[in-house]
Coordinates of C-alpha atoms in Angstrom, one line a residue:
M1 CA 23.6 -7.0 0.9
P2 CA 21.2 -9.9 1.4
S3 CA 21.6 -13.0 0.2
Q4 CA 18.7 -14.6 -1.8
D5 CA 16.7 -17.7 -0.9
P6 CA 17.7 -20.7 -2.9
Q7 CA 14.3 -21.2 -4.4
P8 CA 12.0 -18.1 -3.7
G9 CA 10.2 -18.6 -7.2
R10 CA 7.2 -20.5 -7.9
Q11 CA 5.3 -22.6 -5.7
P12 CA 1.9 -24.3 -7.5
V13 CA -0.2 -24.9 -5.0
S14 CA -4.2 -25.1 -5.3
T15 CA -5.5 -21.8 -3.4
T16 CA -8.5 -23.5 -2.7
S17 CA -6.7 -25.8 0.1
V18 CA -3.9 -23.3 0.7
R19 CA -3.4 -20.6 3.6
T20 CA -1.6 -17.7 2.4
G21 CA 0.6 -15.0 4.6
V22 CA 0.0 -11.4 5.3
W23 CA 2.8 -9.7 6.9
F24 CA 2.8 -6.1 7.7
I25 CA 5.2 -3.7 8.3
G26 CA 3.4 -1.4 10.7
A27 CA 0.9 -4.4 12.0
R28 CA -0.3 -2.1 14.6
G29 CA -1.3 1.0 12.6
S30 CA -4.4 1.9 11.4
V31 CA -4.2 0.8 8.3
A32 CA -3.1 -2.6 9.0
T33 CA -5.5 -2.8 11.6
T34 CA -8.4 -2.1 10.0
A35 CA -7.4 -4.6 7.1
T36 CA -7.1 -7.1 9.5
A37 CA -10.2 -6.7 11.4
G38 CA -12.0 -5.8 8.2
C39 CA -10.7 -9.2 6.3
A40 CA -12.2 -11.2 9.6
A41 CA -15.4 -9.4 9.0
V42 CA -15.8 -10.0 5.1
A43 CA -14.9 -13.7 5.8
A44 CA -17.3 -14.1 8.3
G45 CA -20.3 -12.5 6.2
L46 CA -20.5 -9.7 8.9
H47 CA -19.8 -7.3 6.3
P48 CA -19.5 -6.9 2.2
G49 CA -16.0 -6.6 0.8
A50 CA -16.6 -2.7 -0.3
G51 CA -13.8 -1.2 -1.9
M52 CA -11.9 -5.0 -2.6
V53 CA -11.8 -4.4 -6.3
T54 CA -10.8 -8.5 -6.5
E55 CA -14.2 -9.0 -4.8
T56 CA -16.0 -7.7 -8.0
A57 CA -17.0 -10.4 -10.9
P58 CA -14.5 -9.8 -13.0
F59 CA -11.9 -11.1 -10.8
A60 CA -14.0 -14.4 -10.5
D61 CA -12.2 -17.6 -11.3
S62 CA -8.7 -15.8 -11.3
G63 CA -7.4 -18.2 -8.4
L64 CA -7.1 -15.8 -5.7
T65 CA -6.5 -16.8 -2.3
P66 CA -10.0 -16.8 -0.5
V67 CA -10.1 -14.2 2.2
T68 CA -10.9 -17.0 4.9
S69 CA -7.7 -18.2 4.1
L70 CA -5.2 -15.4 5.0
V71 CA -3.4 -15.3 8.1
F72 CA -1.8 -12.2 9.3
G73 CA 1.6 -11.2 10.8
G74 CA 4.0 -8.5 10.7
H75 CA 6.6 -6.1 12.4
D76 CA 5.7 -2.9 14.4
T77 CA 7.8 -0.8 17.1
L78 CA 4.5 -0.3 18.9
D79 CA 3.4 -2.3 21.7
C80 CA -0.3 -1.7 21.8
P81 CA -2.4 -5.1 21.3
L82 CA -4.4 -5.2 18.0
P83 CA -7.7 -5.5 19.7
K84 CA -7.0 -2.6 22.3
R85 CA -6.2 -0.9 18.6
A86 CA -9.1 -1.7 17.1
E87 CA -11.1 -0.7 19.7
A88 CA -9.6 2.9 19.6
L89 CA -10.7 3.0 16.0
A90 CA -13.9 2.1 16.6
A91 CA -14.5 4.8 18.9
G92 CA -13.2 7.3 16.3
G93 CA -15.4 6.0 13.6
V94 CA -13.2 4.0 11.4
L95 CA -14.5 0.4 12.6
P96 CA -18.2 -0.2 12.9
H97 CA -19.8 -0.7 16.4
G98 CA -19.3 -4.0 17.9
L99 CA -16.9 -5.1 15.4
P100 CA -13.4 -5.0 17.7
S101 CA -15.7 -7.7 19.9
A102 CA -17.2 -9.6 16.9
V103 CA -13.4 -10.2 15.4
R104 CA -11.3 -10.2 18.7
S105 CA -10.0 -13.8 18.5
E106 CA -8.9 -13.1 14.9
L107 CA -7.2 -9.9 15.8
A108 CA -5.5 -11.9 19.1
A109 CA -4.4 -14.2 16.7
A110 CA -2.9 -11.6 14.7
D111 CA -1.3 -9.9 17.5
A112 CA 0.4 -13.0 18.6
E113 CA 2.1 -13.2 15.0
I114 CA 3.6 -9.4 15.5
R115 CA 7.4 -9.4 16.1
I116 CA 9.5 -6.2 17.1
G117 CA 10.5 -4.3 14.5
G118 CA 13.2 -1.8 14.0
P119 CA 16.0 -0.1 14.5
L120 CA 14.8 1.1 17.6
P121 CA 16.6 4.0 19.8
G122 CA 20.1 2.4 20.8
D123 CA 20.0 -0.5 18.5
T124 CA 23.1 -1.7 17.6
R125 CA 22.5 -3.9 15.2
T126 CA 24.1 -3.7 11.7
D127 CA 21.8 -3.4 8.8
E128 CA 23.1 -7.4 7.9
E129 CA 22.0 -8.3 11.4
L130 CA 18.5 -6.2 11.0
I131 CA 17.9 -7.7 7.9
T132 CA 19.0 -11.6 9.1
A133 CA 16.6 -11.3 12.1
F134 CA 13.6 -9.6 10.1
A135 CA 13.7 -12.6 7.2
A136 CA 14.0 -14.9 10.0
D137 CA 11.0 -13.6 11.5
L138 CA 8.8 -14.2 8.2
T139 CA 10.3 -17.6 7.5
D140 CA 9.3 -19.1 11.0
F141 CA 6.1 -17.4 10.4
G142 CA 5.2 -19.1 7.2
R143 CA 7.0 -22.5 9.1
R144 CA 4.5 -22.1 12.0
N145 CA 1.2 -21.8 10.1
G146 CA 1.9 -23.8 7.5
L147 CA 1.8 -21.1 4.8
A148 CA 2.1 -21.8 1.5
R149 CA 3.7 -18.4 0.7
T150 CA 3.8 -15.2 2.9
V151 CA 3.2 -11.3 0.7
V152 CA 5.1 -8.7 2.8
V153 CA 3.2 -5.4 3.2
N154 CA 4.8 -2.3 3.9
V155 CA 2.0 0.3 5.6
A156 CA 4.1 1.7 8.3
S157 CA 4.5 6.0 8.6
T158 CA 6.1 7.5 5.9
E159 CA 9.7 8.1 6.2
P160 CA 12.0 11.2 5.0
A161 CA 14.0 10.3 1.8
P162 CA 17.7 9.1 2.7
D163 CA 20.5 11.6 2.3
A164 CA 22.5 10.7 -1.0
D165 CA 25.0 9.9 1.6
A166 CA 23.6 8.0 3.7
T167 CA 25.6 4.9 4.7
R168 CA 22.8 2.5 6.5
L169 CA 19.6 1.5 4.6
P170 CA 16.5 3.3 5.6
A171 CA 14.1 1.2 8.1
S172 CA 12.0 0.8 5.1
S173 CA 14.5 -0.9 2.8
L174 CA 15.5 -3.2 5.5
Y175 CA 12.3 -4.7 5.8
A176 CA 12.4 -5.0 2.2
A177 CA 15.5 -7.1 2.2
A178 CA 14.4 -9.2 4.5
A179 CA 11.4 -9.7 2.4
L180 CA 13.6 -10.8 -0.7
R181 CA 16.0 -13.1 1.4
A182 CA 12.8 -14.6 3.0
G183 CA 11.5 -15.5 -0.4
C184 CA 8.3 -13.3 -0.1
P185 CA 6.4 -11.4 -2.9
Y186 CA 6.4 -7.3 -1.4
V187 CA 4.0 -4.2 -1.9
N188 CA 5.3 -1.2 -1.0
F189 CA 1.9 1.0 -0.2
T190 CA 3.9 3.9 1.4
P191 CA 6.2 6.6 -0.4
S192 CA 9.0 5.5 1.9
T193 CA 12.3 3.6 -0.5
G194 CA 11.6 0.1 -0.1
L195 CA 13.1 -1.6 -2.7
R196 CA 14.0 1.2 -4.7
T197 CA 17.4 1.8 -3.2
P198 CA 20.7 1.4 -5.4
A199 CA 21.6 -1.0 -2.6
L200 CA 19.1 -3.7 -3.4
K201 CA 19.1 -3.3 -7.2
D202 CA 21.0 -6.6 -8.2
A203 CA 19.1 -8.5 -5.5
V204 CA 15.8 -6.9 -6.7
A205 CA 16.8 -8.7 -10.1
A206 CA 17.5 -11.7 -9.0
C207 CA 15.1 -12.5 -6.8
G208 CA 12.9 -14.0 -9.2
L209 CA 9.9 -12.6 -7.0
P210 CA 6.7 -10.5 -8.1
H211 CA 7.0 -7.1 -6.3
A212 CA 4.6 -4.1 -6.5
G213 CA 4.5 -0.2 -5.4
R214 CA 4.7 2.6 -4.3
D215 CA 2.7 4.7 -2.8
G216 CA -1.1 3.5 -2.7
K217 CA -3.2 5.8 -4.1
T218 CA -6.5 6.4 -1.9
G219 CA -8.0 9.8 -1.8
Q220 CA -6.8 13.3 -2.9
T221 CA -4.7 11.1 -5.8
L222 CA -7.1 9.1 -6.3
L223 CA -9.0 12.0 -7.6
R224 CA -6.7 13.7 -9.4
S225 CA -5.7 11.0 -11.6
V226 CA -9.4 11.0 -12.8
L227 CA -9.7 14.5 -12.8
A228 CA -6.5 15.3 -14.5
P229 CA -7.1 13.1 -17.9
M230 CA -10.2 14.8 -18.4
F231 CA -8.8 18.1 -19.0
V232 CA -6.2 16.7 -21.3
Q233 CA -8.7 14.6 -23.5
R234 CA -10.9 17.7 -23.8
A235 CA -8.0 19.9 -24.7
L236 CA -8.6 22.2 -21.5
P237 CA -5.0 23.9 -20.1
V238 CA -4.4 23.8 -16.7
R239 CA -3.2 27.0 -15.3
A240 CA -2.4 25.9 -11.9
W241 CA -3.6 22.8 -9.1
S242 CA -3.0 23.7 -5.6
G243 CA -4.2 21.5 -2.7
T244 CA -4.4 21.2 0.9
N245 CA -4.8 18.3 3.4
L246 CA -5.8 18.2 7.1
L247 CA -5.4 15.0 8.4
G248 CA -4.9 13.7 12.2
G249 CA -3.7 10.2 13.6
G250 CA -0.5 8.7 12.7
D251 CA -0.1 9.8 9.8
G252 CA -0.7 13.7 10.4
A253 CA 2.2 13.4 13.2
A254 CA 4.3 11.7 10.6
L255 CA 3.8 14.0 8.1
A256 CA 4.3 16.8 10.2
D257 CA 7.9 16.4 9.8
P258 CA 8.9 18.7 6.4
A259 CA 10.9 15.7 4.9
A260 CA 8.4 13.2 5.1
A261 CA 5.6 15.2 3.6
A262 CA 8.2 16.1 1.2
A263 CA 8.1 12.6 0.2
K264 CA 4.5 12.1 0.2
N265 CA 3.6 15.2 -2.1
A266 CA 6.0 13.7 -4.5
G267 CA 3.6 11.2 -5.7
K268 CA 1.0 13.9 -5.6
E269 CA 2.3 15.6 -8.1
R270 CA 3.9 12.9 -10.0
V271 CA 0.6 12.0 -10.9
L272 CA -0.2 15.3 -12.9
A273 CA 3.0 16.0 -14.5
D274 CA 2.5 12.2 -15.9
T275 CA -0.8 12.6 -17.1
L276 CA -0.8 16.8 -17.8
G277 CA 2.9 16.4 -19.7
A278 CA 4.6 18.9 -17.1
A279 CA 4.1 20.0 -13.5
P280 CA 1.3 23.0 -12.8
E281 CA 2.0 26.2 -11.0
G282 CA 1.0 25.0 -7.7
E283 CA 1.7 23.3 -4.3
V284 CA 0.0 20.9 -1.7
H285 CA 0.0 21.4 1.6
I286 CA -0.3 19.0 4.6
D287 CA -1.4 20.1 7.9
D288 CA -1.2 17.8 11.0
V289 CA -4.7 18.6 12.9
P290 CA -4.9 16.1 15.8
A291 CA -8.4 16.5 16.8
L292 CA -9.8 15.0 12.9
G293 CA -7.8 11.6 14.1
D294 CA -7.8 9.2 11.5
W295 CA -9.8 11.3 9.1
K296 CA -8.7 13.7 6.3
T297 CA -10.1 16.6 4.7
A298 CA -8.7 17.6 0.9
W299 CA -9.2 20.4 -0.9
D300 CA -7.9 20.9 -5.0
H301 CA -8.2 24.1 -6.4
I302 CA -7.8 23.8 -10.3
A303 CA -7.7 26.9 -12.4
F304 CA -7.3 25.9 -16.3
D305 CA -8.3 27.9 -19.8
G306 CA -11.8 27.4 -22.0
F307 CA -12.5 28.4 -25.4
L308 CA -10.5 31.8 -26.2
G309 CA -8.7 32.0 -23.0
A310 CA -12.3 31.9 -20.7
R311 CA -10.9 31.4 -17.0
M312 CA -12.3 29.0 -15.4
V313 CA -11.8 26.8 -11.8
L314 CA -12.8 23.7 -10.7
Q315 CA -12.7 23.1 -6.6
T316 CA -13.0 19.7 -5.2
T317 CA -13.3 18.2 -1.8
W318 CA -12.4 15.1 -0.1
Q319 CA -13.6 13.8 3.2
G320 CA -13.0 10.2 4.4
C321 CA -11.1 7.7 6.4
D322 CA -7.4 6.8 4.9
S323 CA -7.3 3.6 6.7
A324 CA -11.1 2.6 5.4
L325 CA -10.2 3.7 2.1
A326 CA -6.4 1.9 2.0
A327 CA -7.4 -1.3 3.8
P328 CA -9.8 -3.0 1.1
L329 CA -6.7 -2.3 -1.5
V330 CA -4.2 -3.6 0.5
L331 CA -6.0 -6.9 0.7
D332 CA -6.2 -6.6 -2.8
L333 CA -2.7 -6.3 -3.8
A334 CA -1.7 -9.2 -1.0
R335 CA -3.8 -11.4 -3.1
L336 CA -2.9 -10.4 -6.4
L337 CA 1.0 -10.5 -5.5
A338 CA 0.1 -14.3 -3.9
R339 CA -1.5 -15.4 -7.1
A340 CA 0.9 -13.7 -9.1
H341 CA 3.7 -15.5 -7.1
E342 CA 2.0 -19.2 -7.7
T343 CA 1.8 -18.8 -11.4
G344 CA 5.6 -18.3 -11.5
L345 CA 5.5 -14.1 -11.9
S346 CA 8.4 -12.3 -11.2
G347 CA 9.8 -9.0 -11.0
P348 CA 7.8 -5.6 -11.0
L349 CA 4.1 -5.8 -11.7
P350 CA 3.0 -2.7 -14.0
E351 CA -0.8 -3.9 -14.4
L352 CA -0.8 -3.0 -10.7
G353 CA -0.5 0.5 -11.1
F354 CA -4.2 0.7 -10.6
Y355 CA -3.6 1.1 -7.0
F356 CA -0.3 3.4 -7.0
K357 CA 0.7 7.3 -7.0
D358 CA 4.1 5.9 -8.2
P359 CA 3.6 2.4 -9.8
D360 CA 6.3 0.3 -11.5
G361 CA 5.3 1.6 -15.2
G362 CA 2.2 1.5 -17.0
P363 CA -0.2 4.3 -17.9
A364 CA -1.1 7.1 -15.6
A365 CA -4.5 7.4 -16.1
L366 CA -7.2 5.5 -13.7
S367 CA -9.3 4.3 -16.8
E368 CA -6.2 3.1 -18.4
Q369 CA -4.9 1.6 -15.1
Y370 CA -8.0 -0.2 -14.5
L371 CA -8.2 -1.9 -17.9
A372 CA -4.7 -3.1 -17.1
L373 CA -5.8 -4.3 -14.5
L374 CA -8.9 -6.3 -15.6
A375 CA -6.4 -7.6 -18.0
F376 CA -3.9 -8.8 -15.3
A377 CA -7.1 -10.9 -13.8
E378 CA -7.5 -12.6 -17.0
R379 CA -4.0 -13.6 -17.5
L380 CA -4.5 -15.0 -14.0
R381 CA -7.4 -16.7 -14.5
G382 CA -5.6 -18.4 -17.9
E383 CA -2.6 -19.3 -15.5
K384 CA -4.9 -22.4 -13.8

């Protein structure tokens, strides 16, 4: 079990003069690379912050860390340098042509702050030894860069749910435990276990840190969270809701594992069950299509009843790039968690359910979640 930082709570410093760390788990993956390159582009005025809700008017004067003050690092088990990873994303159309060259120095600086994660095959370290090593990386990152605080964000590939009789913590929980030990706010943007394991229950309750998650809501489930309330509000019974996802890249490869796909689909189905009152008939299928790279196509087929039992169908198609959809949300969450930590907030933040398939409480409908998020922004503004 991880020990706790003696003073992990409030560290009040003016956000106009501080630097804030963003530590990615999966720091060389598509989402983290896109977020790092994108933040540099927005900070330099090369591109607008499209998709960053925190860059809209309701969040002005909320005391959020400026994008120019974010410092990136992280853990990963891959060794491909960030500049090269960004070039590959640009070749695939995820990043704009020429952007990797324009922000090469920022990418190189972030790459220099990436440490080897784990456990790797053959790693004989215990859970406690791994947590200690990961926490030391976080502490060293903050000290060397003069950071007021560091937010840990898990954007690694989805891992299968652990067996009930597992004797070791899953990797996502090792990193989450390290975040608690180092006194860092934590975000789980993946369906992986993270903090939600009985082994960390006491540590989470005692840590005095804000945290949010689980499983970022970016594409198909974002659309579901908008459409499902419509059927409820218009008293239109949903008979069946089926979906298919075609995707490539690292996510496609990871989700080719049936156990990982099951963990991912649980969040998609939960949104419907929470909104409709019960899970409708139908399943979600995920197919790995390597040729698609970082792009995804998602179809939904919704069968519902109208007046006098009239049988009707709504079909939707969502085509997009998960990395480009997720990256601005990740930057939002890092800024919001940093501000929450600065103002002394702790525990789960249900107001941030807007960003997640499986949030820490709060409403399920996106419109209601957005209102809760705006109220949270007003709360942060009042803490200045």
